C-alpha cells in the first residue's frame, strides 16, 4: 500500500541533467535570487554594500527587477508599501552593519502595520562571527540582536546549502497571518563563494492558514445575534486580509454600525448608512462605542490611537478577532478569537445566516449613526477650521479613486486619518503604526512600482520631506508616476502645537528649509508652488502628467481640538 506521505516527486531527465551540470560562474548570491524567483518574487528593493555585492552581482543574471533607493530606511519604506499593495513578500536587499541598521525604523513600521517585507542582509565573513572583536568592516557583536525585537522572525545562514530553505522559511513567515517583516542574514564569504549546487527551481513556502476555533465563533455568533445595539470596529487586519466585502456583509446582516481605525481606512464604505467613518479621536464616537451591548473588534488591538488615547471603556461584551496573538485582550477583556480576519468573518457569516438575527429597525441604527456624525460635525465646525477642511477636500477632489496615497506624520495626515474618505480598501497608507517621519515619499515609490497603472500621491510636511528628499533621484531614475505634495509650514507643525499647548512656547521645532520647487527641478522633477485655492487643480494636473512631480503648499494648518485630555483612562 502506498500512503500519500510516501509519494515523492521524481525529477525529469532534463531536470536531472540540469542539476548534475549547473551553469558555471554562479555564487551564493545566485542561490538567493534563484530562490526568490522560485518563490514568485518579481521585484526587489535595496541598496548595495561591500559585503552584499554577491547578491547584487547575481541580480544581473536573473529576471528580477531591481529598484534601488538612496537610503536603506527609504528602501524599507518602499518595500513596505509594495508588500501592502500586492500582498506579496517584498524582498529588501541590504548590507552589513550601518546599512542594515539604517533600515530598522522602516522595519518597525512594517511590523506595526503587518506589511510583509523579506529583508536579506549580508554579514561579516564567517570567520569573524561569534562575538569576537576582529575588526571587520561593519562588524557588530551580534547583528541579529538588533532585529529580534523588531521583525517577526530571524533566519540565519552559515552555508550555501542553507540559503534556499532559510529564505523559503522566512517567506512563509512573512506571509502567514499576521503578515510582517522578517530578517535573513548571510555572511559575505558565503555569498561570494562559487557554488556547484544545482539551480534552485522548486521552492515550497505556502503560508499557513489561521482559522478561528469553531466553539469561539459559535459563542460570538450567539452574542451578536442577541445584541440590541451591536457595533463594529474594523482595523488594519481587515485590509491586510482582504476582508472588506465580508465585513460589509456581516455589518448589514447584523445592522451594526462600523467605525474604521486609521490603519483600517477604506475597510467599510465611507458613506454607507451604517458608517461611523474614522472619527476615533472624538468623544462622541467613543461614547457611541461604549454604549454598544456587543462590540465586535476585527483586526485591531485597540491601541493608543484606536482607543482615543486609552479613554475608551466599553460597557458591553467585547469580541476581538486578531491574528496577532499578543494583541488579544491586551487592552480590554474580551472573547478573544485568534484568527485571520477573513476566515473569522467567513465563519461568522456561516454561523449567523440571514434571517436568524432578531429583526431590528434598520432606520434606528442609521438614525443613530447620522445623529452622532452630526455631533462630530458640530464640534469640528465650532473650531473655525475651514482652511484645513478645504485643503483636505482639495486633495480628495484631485486624487483618482483608484490611486493609492501615502501620508507622512504631518498635520494634514492627522486630519486625513479621521476625515478623509479613502474610497477603496488598501488605497490609503500612513506611518501611524510606528509613527516615524519620512515614510510618505519612499512608500509612494514602492506603491508606484507595485501598481504602475495608476498615479500615486505622497503627502508630507516640510520636516518629513527632508528625511527622504534624496529619493527624488530614485523617482526620476525609474520615471515613476508619483506626485509629492509637500505642506510647508516652516517646521515640525504638530510638535509646535503640542509644545505651545503644554509649555506656552515651542523649542527646536522651527526649520530653515530650501526652495522645494527649485530643489525638485534640480533633480529633473517638475515642481509647482500652489495655494489652497489652486491646490485641487494643480494636484490634479500633476497626477495626470506621467512621471514624478512635486507640489508645494506653503500654509500653516491647525489640528482640531482633542477630546481625550480631560477624560479618565482605563489605566487609572
Coordinates of C-alpha atoms in Angstrom, one line a residue:
X1 CA 0.0 0.0 0.0
X2 CA 1.2 3.5 -0.9
X3 CA 0.5 6.3 1.5
X4 CA 0.3 10.0 0.5
X5 CA 3.2 10.8 2.6
X6 CA 5.3 8.2 0.8
X7 CA 4.8 10.0 -2.6
X8 CA 7.9 11.8 -3.9
X9 CA 8.0 14.0 -7.0
X10 CA 10.6 12.4 -9.2
X11 CA 12.7 14.8 -11.4
X12 CA 12.5 14.5 -15.1
X13 CA 15.5 13.5 -17.2
X14 CA 16.1 17.1 -18.2
X15 CA 15.9 18.3 -14.6
X16 CA 18.4 15.6 -13.5
X17 CA 20.8 16.7 -16.3
X18 CA 20.5 20.3 -15.4
X19 CA 21.1 19.5 -11.7
X20 CA 24.2 17.5 -12.4
X21 CA 25.6 20.2 -14.7
X22 CA 24.7 23.6 -13.2
X23 CA 25.9 26.6 -15.2
X24 CA 29.3 27.9 -14.3
X25 CA 30.1 31.3 -12.7
X26 CA 27.4 31.2 -10.1
X27 CA 27.9 32.1 -6.4
X28 CA 25.9 32.2 -3.2
X29 CA 24.2 35.3 -4.4
X30 CA 22.7 33.4 -7.3
X31 CA 21.2 31.0 -4.8
X32 CA 19.5 34.0 -3.2
X33 CA 18.0 35.4 -6.4
X34 CA 17.1 31.9 -7.7
X35 CA 15.2 31.2 -4.5
X36 CA 13.4 34.5 -4.6
X37 CA 12.4 33.8 -8.3
X38 CA 11.3 30.3 -7.4
X39 CA 9.0 31.8 -4.7
X40 CA 7.4 34.1 -7.2
X41 CA 9.2 37.4 -6.5
X42 CA 9.5 39.7 -9.4
X43 CA 10.9 42.9 -7.9
X44 CA 13.4 43.6 -5.2
X45 CA 14.3 46.8 -3.3
X46 CA 17.6 47.7 -1.7
X47 CA 21.0 49.4 -1.6
X48 CA 24.3 47.7 -2.4
X49 CA 27.2 47.5 0.1
X50 CA 30.6 45.8 0.1
X51 CA 29.5 42.7 2.0
X52 CA 26.3 42.2 -0.1
X53 CA 27.9 42.5 -3.6
X54 CA 27.5 38.8 -4.2
X55 CA 23.7 39.3 -4.2
X56 CA 23.8 42.3 -6.3
X57 CA 26.1 40.8 -8.9
X58 CA 23.7 37.9 -9.1
X59 CA 20.8 40.2 -9.9
X60 CA 22.2 40.8 -13.4
X61 CA 21.9 37.1 -14.1
X62 CA 18.3 37.0 -13.0
X63 CA 14.9 38.3 -14.2
X64 CA 14.3 40.2 -11.0
X65 CA 13.6 43.9 -11.4
X66 CA 15.7 46.0 -9.1
X67 CA 14.6 49.3 -7.6
X68 CA 17.5 50.9 -5.8
X69 CA 16.8 53.7 -3.3
X70 CA 19.3 56.2 -1.9
X71 CA 18.9 55.4 1.8
X72 CA 18.3 52.0 3.4
X73 CA 15.4 53.2 5.5
X74 CA 13.7 54.6 2.5
X75 CA 14.2 51.3 0.7
X76 CA 12.5 49.6 3.6
X77 CA 9.5 52.0 3.4
X78 CA 9.3 51.3 -0.4
X79 CA 9.3 47.5 0.3
X80 CA 6.7 48.0 3.0
X81 CA 4.3 49.8 0.6
X82 CA 4.9 47.2 -2.2
X83 CA 4.0 44.5 0.3
X84 CA 0.9 46.3 1.4
X85 CA -0.4 46.9 -2.1
X86 CA 0.4 43.5 -3.6
X87 CA 0.0 41.3 -0.6
X88 CA 3.3 39.6 -1.6
X89 CA 6.5 39.4 0.4
X90 CA 8.7 42.3 -0.7
X91 CA 12.4 41.4 -0.9
X92 CA 14.7 44.1 0.6
X93 CA 18.5 43.5 0.0
X94 CA 20.8 45.2 2.5
X95 CA 24.4 45.3 3.5
X96 CA 26.0 44.6 6.9
X97 CA 26.1 46.9 9.9
X98 CA 25.3 50.6 9.2
X99 CA 23.3 49.7 6.1
X100 CA 21.3 47.0 7.9
X101 CA 20.7 49.2 11.0
X102 CA 19.6 52.1 8.9
X103 CA 16.5 50.1 7.9
X104 CA 15.3 49.5 11.4
X105 CA 12.7 52.3 11.6
X106 CA 11.2 51.1 8.3
X107 CA 11.0 47.5 9.6
X108 CA 9.4 48.7 12.8
X109 CA 6.7 50.4 10.7
X110 CA 6.2 47.2 8.6
X111 CA 5.8 45.2 11.8
X112 CA 3.3 47.6 13.3
X113 CA 1.3 47.7 10.0
X114 CA 1.6 43.9 9.2
X115 CA 3.4 44.6 5.9
X116 CA 5.2 41.5 4.5
X117 CA 8.9 42.5 3.9
X118 CA 11.6 39.9 3.4
X119 CA 14.8 41.7 4.4
X120 CA 18.0 39.8 3.4
X121 CA 21.2 41.2 4.8
X122 CA 24.8 40.3 4.4
X123 CA 27.0 39.7 7.4
X124 CA 30.8 39.8 8.1
X125 CA 32.8 36.8 6.9
X126 CA 32.1 33.5 8.7
X127 CA 35.5 33.5 10.4
X128 CA 34.6 36.8 12.2
X129 CA 31.3 35.6 13.7
X130 CA 30.9 34.6 17.3
X131 CA 31.1 37.9 19.1
X132 CA 34.9 38.4 19.0
X133 CA 36.4 41.8 18.2
X134 CA 38.1 41.0 14.9
X135 CA 37.9 44.5 13.5
X136 CA 36.0 43.6 10.3
X137 CA 34.4 46.5 8.4
X138 CA 30.7 46.9 9.6
X139 CA 31.3 44.4 12.4
X140 CA 28.7 44.1 15.2
X141 CA 29.0 41.7 18.1
X142 CA 25.5 40.3 17.4
X143 CA 23.8 41.8 14.3
X144 CA 20.7 39.7 14.7
X145 CA 20.1 41.0 18.2
X146 CA 19.3 44.5 16.7
X147 CA 16.4 43.0 14.8
X148 CA 14.9 40.3 17.0
X149 CA 12.7 42.8 18.9
X150 CA 11.6 44.5 15.6
X151 CA 10.9 41.8 13.0
X152 CA 8.5 38.8 13.1
X153 CA 11.3 36.2 12.7
X154 CA 15.1 36.0 12.2
X155 CA 16.7 33.4 10.0
X156 CA 20.5 32.8 9.9
X157 CA 22.5 31.2 7.1
X158 CA 26.1 29.9 7.5
X159 CA 26.5 27.7 4.4
X160 CA 25.3 27.9 0.9
X161 CA 23.1 24.8 1.2
X162 CA 21.1 26.6 3.9
X163 CA 20.2 29.6 1.6
X164 CA 17.1 28.2 -0.2
X165 CA 15.5 26.7 2.9
X166 CA 16.2 29.8 5.1
X167 CA 14.7 32.2 2.6
X168 CA 11.7 29.9 2.0
X169 CA 11.1 29.7 5.7
X170 CA 11.3 33.5 6.0
X171 CA 9.0 34.0 3.1
X172 CA 6.4 31.7 4.7
X173 CA 6.7 33.5 8.0
X174 CA 6.3 36.9 6.3
X175 CA 3.0 35.8 4.6
X176 CA 1.5 33.8 7.4
X177 CA -1.1 36.0 9.3
X178 CA -0.3 38.3 10.8
X179 CA 1.9 39.4 7.9
X180 CA 5.1 41.1 8.9
X181 CA 8.8 41.8 8.2
X182 CA 11.4 39.0 8.5
X183 CA 15.1 39.0 8.6
X184 CA 17.6 36.7 6.8
X185 CA 21.4 37.1 7.4
X186 CA 24.1 35.6 5.1
X187 CA 27.9 36.1 5.6
X188 CA 29.9 37.8 2.9
X189 CA 32.1 34.8 2.0
X190 CA 29.0 32.5 1.7
X191 CA 27.5 35.0 -0.8
X192 CA 30.8 35.4 -2.8
X193 CA 32.0 31.8 -3.0
X194 CA 31.4 29.9 -6.3
X195 CA 28.7 27.3 -5.9
X196 CA 28.3 23.9 -7.5
X197 CA 24.8 23.5 -6.1
X198 CA 22.0 23.0 -8.7
X199 CA 20.0 25.9 -9.8
X200 CA 17.1 26.5 -7.4
X201 CA 13.8 25.7 -9.2
X202 CA 11.2 24.2 -6.9
X203 CA 10.5 26.1 -3.7
X204 CA 7.6 25.4 -1.4
X205 CA 6.7 28.1 1.1
X206 CA 3.0 28.3 1.3
X207 CA 1.8 30.4 4.3
X208 CA -0.2 28.8 7.0
X209 CA -3.9 29.5 7.4
X210 CA -5.1 30.9 10.7
X211 CA -8.7 29.8 11.1
X212 CA -10.9 30.5 14.1
X213 CA -11.8 27.9 16.6
X214 CA -15.4 26.9 15.9
X215 CA -16.6 26.9 19.5
X216 CA -15.5 30.6 19.8
X217 CA -17.2 31.7 16.6
X218 CA -20.4 29.9 17.8
X219 CA -20.3 32.0 21.0
X220 CA -19.6 35.1 19.1
X221 CA -22.4 34.5 16.7
X222 CA -24.8 33.9 19.6
X223 CA -23.8 37.2 21.3
X224 CA -24.1 39.2 18.1
X225 CA -27.4 37.7 17.2
X226 CA -28.9 38.6 20.5
X227 CA -27.4 42.1 20.7
X228 CA -29.7 45.1 20.8
X229 CA -27.0 47.6 20.0
X230 CA -24.1 45.9 18.2
X231 CA -21.2 47.9 16.8
X232 CA -18.0 47.0 14.9
X233 CA -14.5 48.4 15.0
X234 CA -12.6 47.4 11.8
X235 CA -8.9 47.6 11.9
X236 CA -5.9 47.2 9.6
X237 CA -6.3 43.4 9.9
X238 CA -9.4 43.6 7.7
X239 CA -7.5 45.4 5.0
X240 CA -4.5 43.1 5.2
X241 CA -6.8 40.0 5.0
X242 CA -8.7 41.5 2.0
X243 CA -11.9 41.0 4.1
X244 CA -13.8 44.3 3.4
X245 CA -16.5 42.6 1.5
X246 CA -17.2 40.1 4.2
X247 CA -17.1 42.9 6.8
X248 CA -19.9 44.7 4.9
X249 CA -22.0 41.6 4.6
X250 CA -21.8 40.9 8.3
X251 CA -22.5 44.5 9.3
X252 CA -25.5 44.7 7.1
X253 CA -26.8 41.3 8.3
X254 CA -26.4 42.5 11.9
X255 CA -27.4 46.1 11.2
X256 CA -24.3 47.1 13.1
X257 CA -22.6 50.5 12.8
X258 CA -19.0 50.3 11.8
X259 CA -16.0 52.6 12.5
X260 CA -12.7 52.0 10.9
X261 CA -9.4 52.6 12.6
X262 CA -6.7 54.7 11.0
X263 CA -4.9 51.6 9.8
X264 CA -8.3 50.2 8.5
X265 CA -9.2 53.1 6.3
X266 CA -11.4 52.0 3.4
X267 CA -12.4 48.8 5.1
X268 CA -16.0 49.9 5.1
X269 CA -17.8 52.3 2.7
X270 CA -17.5 55.9 3.9
X271 CA -21.0 57.0 3.1
X272 CA -22.8 53.8 4.0
X273 CA -25.8 54.4 6.3
X274 CA -24.0 52.3 9.0
X275 CA -20.7 54.0 8.6
X276 CA -19.3 55.9 11.6
X277 CA -16.3 56.7 9.3
X278 CA -13.0 57.1 11.1
X279 CA -13.7 59.6 13.9
X280 CA -12.0 57.6 16.6
X281 CA -10.4 60.8 18.1
X282 CA -13.8 62.1 19.0
X283 CA -15.6 61.7 22.3
X284 CA -19.0 61.4 20.6
X285 CA -17.8 58.3 18.7
X286 CA -16.1 56.9 21.9
X287 CA -19.4 57.3 23.8
X288 CA -21.3 55.6 21.0
X289 CA -19.0 52.6 21.0
X290 CA -19.0 52.4 24.8
X291 CA -22.8 52.2 24.6
X292 CA -22.8 49.0 22.4
X293 CA -24.0 46.0 24.2
X294 CA -21.8 43.8 22.0
X295 CA -18.8 45.3 20.3
X296 CA -17.0 43.3 17.6
X297 CA -13.4 44.3 17.1
X298 CA -11.8 42.9 13.9
X299 CA -8.1 43.2 13.2
X300 CA -7.3 45.8 15.8
X301 CA -5.5 45.6 19.2
X302 CA -7.4 48.7 20.4
X303 CA -4.1 50.5 21.0
X304 CA -3.5 54.2 21.8
X305 CA -5.0 55.8 18.6
X306 CA -7.8 53.3 18.2
X307 CA -9.0 53.8 21.8
X308 CA -9.0 57.6 21.8
X309 CA -5.7 57.5 23.8
X310 CA -6.9 54.8 26.2
X311 CA -10.0 56.7 27.3
X312 CA -12.3 54.1 25.7
X313 CA -14.1 52.0 28.3
X314 CA -16.6 49.6 26.8
X315 CA -19.5 48.7 29.0
X316 CA -20.8 45.8 26.9
X317 CA -19.4 42.5 25.8
X318 CA -16.3 42.7 23.6
X319 CA -15.5 40.1 20.9
X320 CA -12.0 40.6 19.5
X321 CA -10.7 38.9 16.3
X322 CA -7.0 39.3 15.9
X323 CA -4.2 37.5 14.0
X324 CA -1.5 38.8 16.3
X325 CA -1.8 36.6 19.4
X326 CA -0.1 39.1 21.6
X327 CA -2.8 41.7 21.0
X328 CA -5.7 39.5 22.1
X329 CA -7.2 41.1 25.3
X330 CA -4.0 43.2 25.7
X331 CA -6.1 46.3 26.4
X332 CA -9.7 45.0 27.2
X333 CA -11.2 41.8 28.5
X334 CA -12.9 40.1 25.5
X335 CA -13.9 36.9 23.8
X336 CA -10.6 36.6 22.1
X337 CA -10.5 34.8 18.7
X338 CA -7.0 34.2 17.4
X339 CA -7.7 34.1 13.6
X340 CA -7.2 35.8 10.3
X341 CA -9.9 38.4 9.8
X342 CA -11.2 37.0 6.5
X343 CA -11.5 33.4 7.8
X344 CA -13.2 34.6 11.1
X345 CA -15.7 36.8 9.3
X346 CA -16.4 34.0 6.9
X347 CA -17.1 31.7 9.8
X348 CA -19.4 34.3 11.4
X349 CA -21.3 34.7 8.2
X350 CA -21.8 30.9 8.1
X351 CA -22.8 30.8 11.7
X352 CA -25.1 33.8 11.6
X353 CA -27.1 33.1 8.4
X354 CA -29.6 35.6 7.1
X355 CA -32.9 35.6 8.9
X356 CA -31.6 34.3 12.3
X357 CA -30.9 37.7 13.8
X358 CA -33.9 39.2 15.6
X359 CA -35.5 41.9 13.4
X360 CA -34.1 45.3 14.2
X361 CA -35.3 48.6 12.9
X362 CA -32.8 49.5 10.2
X363 CA -33.8 53.1 10.4
X364 CA -32.9 53.3 14.1
X365 CA -29.3 52.2 13.6
X366 CA -28.9 54.6 10.6
X367 CA -30.5 57.4 12.5
X368 CA -28.2 56.9 15.4
X369 CA -25.2 56.9 13.1
X370 CA -26.4 60.1 11.4
X371 CA -27.0 61.8 14.8
X372 CA -23.6 61.0 16.2
X373 CA -21.9 62.1 13.0
X374 CA -23.9 65.3 13.2
X375 CA -22.5 65.9 16.7
X376 CA -18.9 65.3 15.3
X377 CA -19.6 67.8 12.6
X378 CA -20.9 70.4 15.0
X379 CA -17.8 70.0 17.1
X380 CA -15.4 70.5 14.2
X381 CA -17.4 73.4 12.7
X382 CA -17.3 75.2 16.0
X383 CA -13.5 75.5 15.9
X384 CA -13.1 77.7 12.8
X385 CA -11.1 75.1 10.8
X386 CA -12.4 75.9 7.4
X387 CA -8.9 76.2 5.8
X388 CA -7.9 72.7 6.9
X389 CA -11.1 71.2 5.6
X390 CA -10.8 73.0 2.3
X391 CA -7.2 71.7 1.9
X392 CA -8.2 68.1 2.6
X393 CA -11.3 68.4 0.3
X394 CA -9.0 69.6 -2.5
X395 CA -6.7 66.6 -2.1
X396 CA -9.8 64.3 -2.2
X397 CA -11.1 66.1 -5.3
X398 CA -7.8 65.7 -7.2
X399 CA -7.0 62.1 -6.3
X400 CA -8.4 59.5 -8.6
X401 CA -10.5 56.9 -6.7
X402 CA -8.2 54.0 -7.7
X403 CA -5.0 55.8 -6.8
X404 CA -3.1 54.9 -3.7
X405 CA -2.0 57.7 -1.3
X406 CA 0.8 57.6 1.3
X407 CA 0.9 60.0 4.2
X408 CA 3.7 61.1 6.5
X409 CA 3.3 62.0 10.1
X410 CA 2.1 65.6 9.5
X411 CA -1.0 67.7 10.4
X412 CA -2.8 67.1 7.1
X413 CA -2.3 63.4 7.6
X414 CA -3.8 63.5 11.1
X415 CA -6.8 65.2 9.6
X416 CA -6.9 62.5 6.9
X417 CA -6.9 59.7 9.5
X418 CA -10.3 61.0 10.8
X419 CA -11.8 62.9 7.9
X420 CA -10.5 61.5 4.6
X421 CA -12.7 59.2 2.5
X422 CA -10.3 56.5 1.2
X423 CA -13.0 55.4 -1.2
X424 CA -11.5 51.9 -1.6
X425 CA -9.7 49.5 0.8
X426 CA -6.0 49.3 0.7
X427 CA -5.5 52.6 -1.0
X428 CA -4.7 54.9 1.9
X429 CA -1.5 54.2 3.9
X430 CA 0.3 56.1 6.6
X431 CA 3.1 55.6 9.1
X432 CA 0.7 55.6 12.0
X433 CA 1.8 52.1 13.0
X434 CA 5.2 53.1 14.4
X435 CA 4.9 56.9 13.9
X436 CA 8.2 57.6 12.2
X437 CA 8.9 60.5 9.9
X438 CA 9.9 60.2 6.2
X439 CA 7.5 57.4 5.2
X440 CA 5.3 59.0 2.6
X441 CA 7.5 59.6 -0.5
X442 CA 9.6 56.4 -0.5
X443 CA 6.5 54.4 0.3
X444 CA 4.8 56.1 -2.7
X445 CA 7.7 54.9 -4.8
X446 CA 7.1 51.3 -3.7
X447 CA 3.4 51.8 -4.3
X448 CA 4.0 53.1 -7.9
X449 CA 6.2 50.1 -8.6
X450 CA 3.5 47.7 -7.2
X451 CA 0.8 49.3 -9.4
X452 CA 2.1 51.3 -12.3
X453 CA -1.4 51.6 -13.9
X454 CA -2.5 54.5 -11.6
X455 CA -0.7 57.6 -10.4
X456 CA 0.3 57.7 -6.7
X457 CA 0.2 60.5 -4.2
X458 CA 2.6 61.2 -1.3
X459 CA 1.8 63.8 1.4
X460 CA 4.5 65.2 3.7
X461 CA 5.2 68.2 5.8
X462 CA 8.4 70.1 5.2
X463 CA 10.0 68.4 8.2
X464 CA 9.3 64.8 7.0
X465 CA 10.1 65.7 3.4
X466 CA 13.7 66.4 4.3
X467 CA 14.0 62.8 5.5
X468 CA 13.5 61.4 2.0
X469 CA 14.4 64.3 -0.4
X470 CA 17.1 62.1 -1.9
X471 CA 14.5 59.8 -3.3
X472 CA 13.6 62.4 -5.9
X473 CA 16.5 60.9 -7.8
X474 CA 15.0 57.4 -7.5
X475 CA 11.6 58.6 -8.8
X476 CA 13.3 60.3 -11.7
X477 CA 15.6 57.4 -12.5
X478 CA 12.7 55.0 -12.7
X479 CA 10.3 57.6 -14.1
X480 CA 7.6 56.7 -11.6
X481 CA 4.1 58.3 -11.6
X482 CA 4.4 59.8 -8.0
X483 CA 3.1 63.2 -7.2
X484 CA 4.5 64.6 -3.9
X485 CA 2.5 67.2 -2.0
X486 CA 4.7 69.0 0.5
X487 CA 2.9 71.1 3.0
X488 CA 5.5 73.7 4.0
X489 CA 4.8 75.4 7.4
X490 CA 8.4 76.1 8.3
X491 CA 8.8 73.5 11.0
X492 CA 7.5 70.4 12.8
X493 CA 4.0 71.7 12.9
X494 CA 2.3 69.2 15.2
X495 CA 5.2 69.3 17.7
X496 CA 4.9 73.1 17.6
X497 CA 1.3 72.8 18.6
X498 CA 2.0 70.2 21.3
X499 CA 4.8 72.2 22.9
X500 CA 2.9 75.5 22.7
X501 CA -0.2 73.9 24.4
X502 CA 2.0 72.2 27.1
X503 CA 4.6 74.9 27.8
X504 CA 3.4 78.1 26.3
X505 CA 6.1 78.1 23.6
X506 CA 7.9 75.7 21.3
X507 CA 11.5 74.8 21.2
X508 CA 13.5 73.1 18.4
X509 CA 10.5 73.0 16.1
X510 CA 11.4 75.7 13.6
X511 CA 13.3 74.8 10.4
X512 CA 15.3 76.6 7.8
X513 CA 14.0 75.0 4.6
X514 CA 15.0 75.0 1.0
X515 CA 13.1 76.2 -2.0
X516 CA 11.4 72.9 -2.7
X517 CA 10.3 73.8 -6.2
X518 CA 13.9 74.7 -7.2
X519 CA 15.2 71.6 -5.4
X520 CA 12.8 69.3 -7.2
X521 CA 13.7 70.9 -10.5
X522 CA 17.4 70.3 -9.8
X523 CA 16.6 66.6 -9.8
X524 CA 14.8 66.9 -13.1
X525 CA 11.4 66.7 -11.4
X526 CA 8.9 69.4 -12.3
X527 CA 7.6 71.4 -9.3
X528 CA 4.9 74.0 -8.7
X529 CA 4.0 76.2 -5.8
X530 CA 0.3 76.3 -5.1
X531 CA -2.3 77.8 -2.8
X532 CA -5.3 76.4 -1.0
X533 CA -7.5 77.9 -3.8
X534 CA -5.5 76.4 -6.6
X535 CA -4.4 73.1 -4.9
X536 CA -7.1 70.9 -6.4
X537 CA -6.3 71.9 -10.0
X538 CA -2.5 71.9 -9.5
X539 CA -2.6 68.5 -7.8
X540 CA -4.9 67.0 -10.4
X541 CA -2.7 68.3 -13.2
X542 CA 0.4 66.8 -11.6
X543 CA -1.3 63.5 -11.0
X544 CA -2.4 63.4 -14.7
X545 CA 1.1 64.1 -16.0
X546 CA 3.3 61.0 -16.4
X547 CA 6.4 60.8 -14.3
X548 CA 7.3 62.3 -10.9
X549 CA 6.3 65.8 -9.8
X550 CA 6.3 68.0 -6.7
X551 CA 3.5 70.3 -5.5
X552 CA 4.5 72.7 -2.7
X553 CA 1.8 74.2 -0.5
X554 CA 3.1 76.9 1.9
X555 CA 0.4 77.0 4.6
X556 CA 0.0 76.8 8.3
X557 CA -2.6 74.2 9.3
X558 CA -4.0 73.6 12.7
X559 CA -5.3 70.4 14.3
X560 CA -8.8 70.1 15.7
X561 CA -9.1 70.1 19.5
X562 CA -8.6 66.7 21.2
X563 CA -11.3 65.2 23.3
X564 CA -9.2 62.8 25.4
X565 CA -7.2 65.2 27.6
X566 CA -9.8 65.6 30.4
X567 CA -11.2 62.1 30.2
X568 CA -10.2 59.3 32.6
X569 CA -8.2 56.5 31.1
X570 CA -8.7 52.8 31.6
X571 CA -5.2 52.6 33.1
X572 CA -6.3 54.8 36.1

